[in-house]
PDB file of C-alpha atoms and ligand atoms in Angstrom:
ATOM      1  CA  UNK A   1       0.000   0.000   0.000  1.00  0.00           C
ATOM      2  CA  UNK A   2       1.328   3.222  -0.675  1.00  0.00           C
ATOM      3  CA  UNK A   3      -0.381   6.596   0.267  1.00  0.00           C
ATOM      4  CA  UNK A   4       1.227  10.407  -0.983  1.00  0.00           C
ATOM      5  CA  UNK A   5       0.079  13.136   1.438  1.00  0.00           C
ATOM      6  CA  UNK A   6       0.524  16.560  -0.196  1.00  0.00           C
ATOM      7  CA  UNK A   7      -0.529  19.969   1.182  1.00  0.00           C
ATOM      8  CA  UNK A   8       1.124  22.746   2.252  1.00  0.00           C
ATOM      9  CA  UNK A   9       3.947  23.162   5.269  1.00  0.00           C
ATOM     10  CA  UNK A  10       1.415  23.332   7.878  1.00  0.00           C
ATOM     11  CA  UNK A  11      -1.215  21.872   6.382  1.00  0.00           C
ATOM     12  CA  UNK A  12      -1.460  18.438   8.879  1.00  0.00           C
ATOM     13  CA  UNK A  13       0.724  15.958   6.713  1.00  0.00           C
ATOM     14  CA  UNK A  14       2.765  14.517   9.602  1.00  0.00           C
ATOM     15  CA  UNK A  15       0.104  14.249  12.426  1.00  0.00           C
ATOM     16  CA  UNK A  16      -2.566  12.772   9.969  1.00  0.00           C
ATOM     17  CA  UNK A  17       0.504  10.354   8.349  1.00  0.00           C
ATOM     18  CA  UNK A  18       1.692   9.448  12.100  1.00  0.00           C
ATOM     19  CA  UNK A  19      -2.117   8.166  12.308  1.00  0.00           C
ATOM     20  CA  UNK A  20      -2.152   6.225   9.430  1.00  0.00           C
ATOM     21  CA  UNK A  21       0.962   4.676  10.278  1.00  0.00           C
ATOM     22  CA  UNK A  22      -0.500   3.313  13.630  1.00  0.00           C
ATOM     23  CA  UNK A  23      -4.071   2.012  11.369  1.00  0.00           C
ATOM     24  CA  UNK A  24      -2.266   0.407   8.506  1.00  0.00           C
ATOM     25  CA  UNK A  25       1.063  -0.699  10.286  1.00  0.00           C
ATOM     26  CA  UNK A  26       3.338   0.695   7.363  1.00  0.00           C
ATOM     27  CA  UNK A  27       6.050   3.287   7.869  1.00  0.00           C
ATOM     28  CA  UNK A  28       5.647   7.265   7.467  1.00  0.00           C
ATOM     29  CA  UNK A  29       8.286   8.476   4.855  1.00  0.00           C
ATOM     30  CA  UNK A  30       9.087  12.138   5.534  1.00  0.00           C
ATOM     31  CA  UNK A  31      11.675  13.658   3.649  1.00  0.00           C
ATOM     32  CA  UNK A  32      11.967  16.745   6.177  1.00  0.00           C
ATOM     33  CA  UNK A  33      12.316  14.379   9.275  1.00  0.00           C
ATOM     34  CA  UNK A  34      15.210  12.181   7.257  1.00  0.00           C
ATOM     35  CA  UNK A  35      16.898  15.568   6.497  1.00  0.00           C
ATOM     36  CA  UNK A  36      16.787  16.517  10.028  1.00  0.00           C
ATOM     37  CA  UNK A  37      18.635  13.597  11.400  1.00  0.00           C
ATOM     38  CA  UNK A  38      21.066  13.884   8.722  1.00  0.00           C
ATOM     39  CA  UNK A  39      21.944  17.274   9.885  1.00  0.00           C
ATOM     40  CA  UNK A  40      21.777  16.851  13.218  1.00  0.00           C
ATOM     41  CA  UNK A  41      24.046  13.963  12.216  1.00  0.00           C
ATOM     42  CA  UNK A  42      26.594  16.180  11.043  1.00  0.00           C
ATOM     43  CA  UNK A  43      27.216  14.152   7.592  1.00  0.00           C
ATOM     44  CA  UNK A  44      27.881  15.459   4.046  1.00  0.00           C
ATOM     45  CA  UNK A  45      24.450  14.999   3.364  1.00  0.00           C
ATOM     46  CA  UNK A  46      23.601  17.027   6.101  1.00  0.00           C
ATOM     47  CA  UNK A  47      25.718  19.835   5.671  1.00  0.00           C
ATOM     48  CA  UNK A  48      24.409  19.734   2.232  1.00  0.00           C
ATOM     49  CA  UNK A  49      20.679  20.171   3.099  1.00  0.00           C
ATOM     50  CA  UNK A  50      20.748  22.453   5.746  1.00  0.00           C
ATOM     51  CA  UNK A  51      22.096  25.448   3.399  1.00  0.00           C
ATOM     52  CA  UNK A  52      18.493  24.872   2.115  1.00  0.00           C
ATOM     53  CA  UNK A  53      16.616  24.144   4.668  1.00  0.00           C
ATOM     54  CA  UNK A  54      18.021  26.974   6.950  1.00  0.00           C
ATOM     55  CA  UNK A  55      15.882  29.525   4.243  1.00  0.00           C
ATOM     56  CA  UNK A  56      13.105  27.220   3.670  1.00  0.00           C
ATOM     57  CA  UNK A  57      14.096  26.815   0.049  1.00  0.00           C
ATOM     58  CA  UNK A  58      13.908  23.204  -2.196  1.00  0.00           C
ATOM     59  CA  UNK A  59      16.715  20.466  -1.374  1.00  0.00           C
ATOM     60  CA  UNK A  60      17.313  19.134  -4.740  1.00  0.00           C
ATOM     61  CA  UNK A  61      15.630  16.553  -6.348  1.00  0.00           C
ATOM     62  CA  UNK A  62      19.103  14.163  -6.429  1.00  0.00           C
ATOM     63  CA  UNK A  63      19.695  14.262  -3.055  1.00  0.00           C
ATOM     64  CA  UNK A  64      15.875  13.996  -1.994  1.00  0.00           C
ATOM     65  CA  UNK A  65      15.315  10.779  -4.410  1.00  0.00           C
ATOM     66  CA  UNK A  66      18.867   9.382  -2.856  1.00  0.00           C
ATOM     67  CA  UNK A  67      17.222   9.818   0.535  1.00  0.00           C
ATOM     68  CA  UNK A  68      14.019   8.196  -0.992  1.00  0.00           C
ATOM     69  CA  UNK A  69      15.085   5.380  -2.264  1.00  0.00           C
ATOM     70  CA  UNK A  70      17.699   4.338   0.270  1.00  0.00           C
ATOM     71  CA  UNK A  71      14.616   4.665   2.901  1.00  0.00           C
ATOM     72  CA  UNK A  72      12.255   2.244   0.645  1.00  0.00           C
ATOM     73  CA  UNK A  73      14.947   0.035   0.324  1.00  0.00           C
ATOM     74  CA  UNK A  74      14.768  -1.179   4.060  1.00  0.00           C
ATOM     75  CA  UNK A  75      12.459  -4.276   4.870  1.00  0.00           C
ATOM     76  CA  UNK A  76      10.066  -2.012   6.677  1.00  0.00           C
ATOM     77  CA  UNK A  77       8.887  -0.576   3.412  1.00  0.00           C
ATOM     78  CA  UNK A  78       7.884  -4.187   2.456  1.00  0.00           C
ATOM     79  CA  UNK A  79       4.409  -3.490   2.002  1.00  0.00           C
ATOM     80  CA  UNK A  80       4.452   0.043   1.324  1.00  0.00           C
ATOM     81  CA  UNK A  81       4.552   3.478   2.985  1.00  0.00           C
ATOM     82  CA  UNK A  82       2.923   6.943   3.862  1.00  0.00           C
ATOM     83  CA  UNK A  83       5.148   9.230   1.978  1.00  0.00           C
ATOM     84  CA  UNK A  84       4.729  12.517   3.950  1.00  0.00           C
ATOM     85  CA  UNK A  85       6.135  15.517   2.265  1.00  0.00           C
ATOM     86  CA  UNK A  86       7.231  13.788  -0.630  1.00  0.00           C
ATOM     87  CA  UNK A  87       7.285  14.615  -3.566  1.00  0.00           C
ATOM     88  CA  UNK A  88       7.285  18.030  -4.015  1.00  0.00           C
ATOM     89  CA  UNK A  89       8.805  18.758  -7.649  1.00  0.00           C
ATOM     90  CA  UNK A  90       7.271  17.376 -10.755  1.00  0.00           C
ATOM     91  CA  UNK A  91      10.886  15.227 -11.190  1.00  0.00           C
ATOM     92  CA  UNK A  92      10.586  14.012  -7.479  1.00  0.00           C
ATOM     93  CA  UNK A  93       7.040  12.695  -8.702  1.00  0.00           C
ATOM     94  CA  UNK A  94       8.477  11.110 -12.166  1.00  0.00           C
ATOM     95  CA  UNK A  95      11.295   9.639 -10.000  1.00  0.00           C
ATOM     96  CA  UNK A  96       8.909   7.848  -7.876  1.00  0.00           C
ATOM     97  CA  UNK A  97       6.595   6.642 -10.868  1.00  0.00           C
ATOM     98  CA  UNK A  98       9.549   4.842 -12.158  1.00  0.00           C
ATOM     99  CA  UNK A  99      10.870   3.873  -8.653  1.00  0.00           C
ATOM    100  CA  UNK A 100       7.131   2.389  -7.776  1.00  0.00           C
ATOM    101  CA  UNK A 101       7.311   0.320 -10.659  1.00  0.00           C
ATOM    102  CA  UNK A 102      10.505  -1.136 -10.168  1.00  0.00           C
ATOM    103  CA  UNK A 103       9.533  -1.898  -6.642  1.00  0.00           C
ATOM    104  CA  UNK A 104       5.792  -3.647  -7.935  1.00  0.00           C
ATOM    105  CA  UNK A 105       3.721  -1.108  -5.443  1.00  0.00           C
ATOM    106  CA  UNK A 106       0.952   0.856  -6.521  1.00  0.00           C
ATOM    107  CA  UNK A 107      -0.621   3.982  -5.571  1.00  0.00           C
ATOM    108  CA  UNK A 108      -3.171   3.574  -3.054  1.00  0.00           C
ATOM    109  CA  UNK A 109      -3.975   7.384  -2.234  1.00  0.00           C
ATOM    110  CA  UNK A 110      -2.977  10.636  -3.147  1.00  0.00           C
ATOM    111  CA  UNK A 111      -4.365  12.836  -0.355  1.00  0.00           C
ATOM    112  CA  UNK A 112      -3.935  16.722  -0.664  1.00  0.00           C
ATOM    113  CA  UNK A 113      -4.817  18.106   2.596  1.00  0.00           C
ATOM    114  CA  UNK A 114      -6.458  22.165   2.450  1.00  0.00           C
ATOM    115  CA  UNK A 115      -5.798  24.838   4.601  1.00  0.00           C
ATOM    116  CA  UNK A 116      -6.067  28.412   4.126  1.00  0.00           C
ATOM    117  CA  UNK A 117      -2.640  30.791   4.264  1.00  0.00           C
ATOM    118  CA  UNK A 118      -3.321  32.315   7.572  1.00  0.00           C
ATOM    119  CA  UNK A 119      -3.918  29.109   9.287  1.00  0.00           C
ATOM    120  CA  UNK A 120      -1.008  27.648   8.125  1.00  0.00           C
ATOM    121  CA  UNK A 121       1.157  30.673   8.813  1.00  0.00           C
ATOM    122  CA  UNK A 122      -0.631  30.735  12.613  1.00  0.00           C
ATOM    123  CA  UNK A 123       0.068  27.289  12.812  1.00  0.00           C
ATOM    124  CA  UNK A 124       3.524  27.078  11.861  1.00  0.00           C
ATOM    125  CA  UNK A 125       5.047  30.203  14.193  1.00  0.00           C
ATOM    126  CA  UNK A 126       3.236  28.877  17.228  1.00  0.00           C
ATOM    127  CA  UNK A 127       4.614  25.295  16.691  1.00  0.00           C
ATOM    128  CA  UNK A 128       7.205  24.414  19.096  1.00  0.00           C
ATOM    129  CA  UNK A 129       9.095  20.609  18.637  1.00  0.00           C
ATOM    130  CA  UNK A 130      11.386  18.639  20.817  1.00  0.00           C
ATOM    131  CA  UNK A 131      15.270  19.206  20.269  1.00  0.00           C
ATOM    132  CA  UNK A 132      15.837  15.364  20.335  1.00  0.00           C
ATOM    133  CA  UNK A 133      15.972  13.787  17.127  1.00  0.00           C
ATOM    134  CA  UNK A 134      14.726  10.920  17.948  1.00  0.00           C
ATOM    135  CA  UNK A 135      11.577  12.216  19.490  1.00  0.00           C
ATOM    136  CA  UNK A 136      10.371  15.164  17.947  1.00  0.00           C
ATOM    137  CA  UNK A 137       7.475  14.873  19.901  1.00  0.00           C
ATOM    138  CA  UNK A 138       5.620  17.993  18.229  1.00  0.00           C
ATOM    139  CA  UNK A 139       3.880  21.059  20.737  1.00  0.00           C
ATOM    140  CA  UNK A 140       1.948  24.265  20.050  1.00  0.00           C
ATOM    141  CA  UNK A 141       2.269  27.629  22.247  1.00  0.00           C
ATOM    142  CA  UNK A 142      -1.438  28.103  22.012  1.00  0.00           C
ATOM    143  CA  UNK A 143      -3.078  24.552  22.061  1.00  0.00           C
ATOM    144  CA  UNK A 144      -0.458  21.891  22.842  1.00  0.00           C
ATOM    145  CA  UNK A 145       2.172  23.718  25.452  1.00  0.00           C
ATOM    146  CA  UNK A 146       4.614  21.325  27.480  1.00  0.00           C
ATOM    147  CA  UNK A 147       3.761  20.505  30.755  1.00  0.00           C
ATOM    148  CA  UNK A 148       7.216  22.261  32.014  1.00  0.00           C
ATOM    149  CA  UNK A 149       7.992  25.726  29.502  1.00  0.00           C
ATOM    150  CA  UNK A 150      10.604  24.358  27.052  1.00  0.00           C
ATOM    151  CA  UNK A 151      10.941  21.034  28.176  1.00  0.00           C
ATOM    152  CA  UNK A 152      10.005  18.030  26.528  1.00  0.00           C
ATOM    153  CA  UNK A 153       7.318  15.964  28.621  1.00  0.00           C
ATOM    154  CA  UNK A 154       8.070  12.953  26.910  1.00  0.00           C
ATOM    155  CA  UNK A 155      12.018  13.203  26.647  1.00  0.00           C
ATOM    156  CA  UNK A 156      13.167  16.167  28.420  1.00  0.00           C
ATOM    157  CA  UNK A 157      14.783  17.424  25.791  1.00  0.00           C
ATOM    158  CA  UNK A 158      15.018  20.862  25.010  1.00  0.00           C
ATOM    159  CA  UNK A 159      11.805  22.369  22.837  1.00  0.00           C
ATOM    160  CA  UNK A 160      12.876  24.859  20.470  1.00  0.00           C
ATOM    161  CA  UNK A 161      11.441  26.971  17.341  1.00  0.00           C
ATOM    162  CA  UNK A 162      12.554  25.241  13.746  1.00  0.00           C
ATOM    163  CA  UNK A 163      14.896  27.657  12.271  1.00  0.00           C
ATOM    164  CA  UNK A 164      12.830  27.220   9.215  1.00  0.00           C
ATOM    165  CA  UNK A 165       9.329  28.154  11.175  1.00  0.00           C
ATOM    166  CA  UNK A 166       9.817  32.280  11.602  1.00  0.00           C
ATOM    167  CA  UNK A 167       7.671  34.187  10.265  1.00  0.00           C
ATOM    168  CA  UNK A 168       9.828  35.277   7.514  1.00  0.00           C
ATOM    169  CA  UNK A 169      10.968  31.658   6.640  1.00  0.00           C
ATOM    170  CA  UNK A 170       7.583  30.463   6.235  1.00  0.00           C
ATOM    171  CA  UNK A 171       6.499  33.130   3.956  1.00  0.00           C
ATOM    172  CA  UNK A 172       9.078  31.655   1.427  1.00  0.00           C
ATOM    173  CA  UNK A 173       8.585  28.178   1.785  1.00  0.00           C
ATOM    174  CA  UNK A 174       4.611  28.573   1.379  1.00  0.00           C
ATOM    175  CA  UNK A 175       6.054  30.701  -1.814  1.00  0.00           C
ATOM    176  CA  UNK A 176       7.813  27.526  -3.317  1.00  0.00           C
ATOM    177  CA  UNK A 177       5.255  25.987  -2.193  1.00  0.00           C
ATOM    178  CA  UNK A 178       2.434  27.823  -4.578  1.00  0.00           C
ATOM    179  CA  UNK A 179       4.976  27.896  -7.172  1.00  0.00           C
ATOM    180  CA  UNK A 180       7.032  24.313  -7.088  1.00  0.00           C
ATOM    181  CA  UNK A 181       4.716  21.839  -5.231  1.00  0.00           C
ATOM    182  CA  UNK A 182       1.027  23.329  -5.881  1.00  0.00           C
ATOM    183  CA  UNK A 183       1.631  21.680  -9.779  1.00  0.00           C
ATOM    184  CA  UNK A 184       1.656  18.245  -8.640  1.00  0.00           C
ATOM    185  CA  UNK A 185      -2.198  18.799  -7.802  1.00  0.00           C
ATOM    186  CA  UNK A 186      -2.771  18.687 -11.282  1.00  0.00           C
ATOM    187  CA  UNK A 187       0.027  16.167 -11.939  1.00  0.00           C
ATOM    188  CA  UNK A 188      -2.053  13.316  -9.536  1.00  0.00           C
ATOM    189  CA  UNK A 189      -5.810  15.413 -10.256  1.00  0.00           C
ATOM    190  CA  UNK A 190      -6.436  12.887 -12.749  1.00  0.00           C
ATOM    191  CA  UNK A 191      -5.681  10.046 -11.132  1.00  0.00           C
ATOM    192  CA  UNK A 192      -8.770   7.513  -9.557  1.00  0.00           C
ATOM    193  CA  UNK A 193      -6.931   7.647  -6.466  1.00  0.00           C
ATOM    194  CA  UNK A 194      -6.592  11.558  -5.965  1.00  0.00           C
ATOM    195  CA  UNK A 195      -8.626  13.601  -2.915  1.00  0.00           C
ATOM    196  CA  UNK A 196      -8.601  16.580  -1.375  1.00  0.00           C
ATOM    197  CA  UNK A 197      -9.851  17.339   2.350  1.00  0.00           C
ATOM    198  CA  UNK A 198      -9.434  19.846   4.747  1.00  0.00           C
ATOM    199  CA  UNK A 199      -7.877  19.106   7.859  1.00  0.00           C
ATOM    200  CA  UNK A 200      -9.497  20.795  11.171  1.00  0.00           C
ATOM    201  CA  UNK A 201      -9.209  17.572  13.291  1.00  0.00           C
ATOM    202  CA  UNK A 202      -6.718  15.179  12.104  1.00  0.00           C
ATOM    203  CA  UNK A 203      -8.463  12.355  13.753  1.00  0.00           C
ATOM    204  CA  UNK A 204     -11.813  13.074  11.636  1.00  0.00           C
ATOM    205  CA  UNK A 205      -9.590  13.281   8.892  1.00  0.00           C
ATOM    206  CA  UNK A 206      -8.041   9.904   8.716  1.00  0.00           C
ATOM    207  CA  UNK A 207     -11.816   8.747   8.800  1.00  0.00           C
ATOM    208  CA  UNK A 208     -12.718  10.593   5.775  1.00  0.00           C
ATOM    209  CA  UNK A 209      -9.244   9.279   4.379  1.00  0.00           C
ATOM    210  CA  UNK A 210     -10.231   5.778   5.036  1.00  0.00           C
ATOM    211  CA  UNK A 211     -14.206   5.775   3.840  1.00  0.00           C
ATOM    212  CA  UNK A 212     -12.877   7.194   0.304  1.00  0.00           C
ATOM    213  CA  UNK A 213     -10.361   4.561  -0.114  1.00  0.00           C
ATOM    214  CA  UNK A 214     -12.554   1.809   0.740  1.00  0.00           C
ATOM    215  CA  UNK A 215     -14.811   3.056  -2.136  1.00  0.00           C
ATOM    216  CA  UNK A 216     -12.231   3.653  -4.859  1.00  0.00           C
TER     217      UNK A 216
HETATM  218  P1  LIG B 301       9.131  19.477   6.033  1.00  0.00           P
HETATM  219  O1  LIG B 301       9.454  19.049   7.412  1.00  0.00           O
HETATM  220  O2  LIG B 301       8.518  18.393   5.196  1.00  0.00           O
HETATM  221  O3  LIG B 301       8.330  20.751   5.976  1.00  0.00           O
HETATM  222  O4  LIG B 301      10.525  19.813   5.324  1.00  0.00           O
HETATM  223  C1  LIG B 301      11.438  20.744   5.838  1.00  0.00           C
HETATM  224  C2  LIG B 301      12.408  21.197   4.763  1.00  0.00           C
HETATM  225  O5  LIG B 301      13.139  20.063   4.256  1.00  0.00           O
HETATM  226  C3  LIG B 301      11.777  21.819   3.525  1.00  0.00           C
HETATM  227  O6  LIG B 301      11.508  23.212   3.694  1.00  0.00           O
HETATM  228  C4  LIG B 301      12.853  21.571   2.470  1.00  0.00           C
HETATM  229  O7  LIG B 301      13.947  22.457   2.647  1.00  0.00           O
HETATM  230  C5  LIG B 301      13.339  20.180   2.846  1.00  0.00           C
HETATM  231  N1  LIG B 301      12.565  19.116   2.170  1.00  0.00           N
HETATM  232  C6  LIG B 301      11.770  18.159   2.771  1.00  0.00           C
HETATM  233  N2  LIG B 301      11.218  17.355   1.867  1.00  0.00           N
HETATM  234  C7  LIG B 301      11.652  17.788   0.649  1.00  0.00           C
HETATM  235  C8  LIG B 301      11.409  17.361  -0.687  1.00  0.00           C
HETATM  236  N3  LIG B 301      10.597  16.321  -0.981  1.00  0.00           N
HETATM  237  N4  LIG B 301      12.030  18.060  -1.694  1.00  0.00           N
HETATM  238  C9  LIG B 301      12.859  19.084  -1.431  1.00  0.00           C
HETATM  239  N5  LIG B 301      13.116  19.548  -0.194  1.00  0.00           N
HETATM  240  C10 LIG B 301      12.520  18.906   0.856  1.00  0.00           C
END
């Protein structure tokens, strides 16, 4: 089974894929979290990506599909994945075409999740997520605060502002967003498998997510 959530930064990909995960048993791909590690890592790779990430531009479409493919590769992937903010570039979504082929999965879902600009942008500057990188356990100023003011409750980690979710940041990334990403709706609009949905509550969401793929 393999399911593409699209949408922009903000927009609920990651809590609605983490969801999914736990329903279907099959692994969330993101592209932003395997970047992350890699930096925090301190490889080439890393080093690489964060002169991109640091401005909220595009990490290009080699080292992304690199990243990709190495990731489907492991036995985990077996019977498919969520792929969470990937792709995002018409050649990330050739390269997986061909790579889905090759690997005898099909699509399953392309969901594109809706939410307007000011949402996202409120969404995104009050987010707050834990230092360690493997937790990440995700908070919000306004609705999700930790228990102790900068501390992780699960980890007690530090809980710190992305670098790539000021105000300013996010403006540009929403920006390649409209202009780099916001293509592929039409790229996957035609396909059977292709819905859009808003996403208040993620938890309603992954119900409307699962009624429309039980009657495609
Ligand atoms: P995310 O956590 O998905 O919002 O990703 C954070 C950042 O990682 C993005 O702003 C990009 O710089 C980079 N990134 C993540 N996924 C991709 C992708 N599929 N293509 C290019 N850059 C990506």
């Amino acid at each position: 089974m393999l399911i593409i959530m699209l949408g922009a930064p903000g927009a609920g990909k990651g809590t609605v894929s983490a969801i999914l995960t736990r329903e279907f048993g099959i692994p969330q791909i993101s592209t932003g979290d395997i970047l992350r590690g890699e930096v925090k890592k301190g490889s080439d790779l890393g080093k690489k990506a964060d002169e991109y990430m640091k401005t909220g531009k595009l990490v290009p479409d080699d080292i992304i599909m690199g990243c990709v493919e190495a990731r489907l590769a492991i036995d985990d992937c077996k019977g498919g994945a969520i792929l969470d903010g990937f792709p995002r570039t018409i050649p990330q979504a050739d390269a997986l075409k061909a790579l889905l082929t090759k690997m005898g999965l099909k699509l399953d879902a392309v969901v594109n999740l809706e939410a307007p600009e000011e949402l996202l942008i409120r969404r995104l500057t009050s987010r707050r997520t834990c230092a360690n990188p493997s937790c990440q356990a995700i908070y919000n100023i306004y609705t999700r605060p930790p228990k102790n003011e900068g501390v992780c409750d699960i980890c007690g980690s530090p809980v710190l502002q992305r670098d790539d979710e000021t105000e300013e940041v996010i403006k540009n990334r929403l920006k390649i967003y409209r202009d780099t990403t916001l293509p592929l709706l039409d790229y996957y609009g035609r396909e059977p498998v292709f819905f859009s949905l808003s996403c208040i509550d993620a938890g309603e969401t992954v119900d409307e997510i699962k009624k429309k793929m039980k009657k495609g």
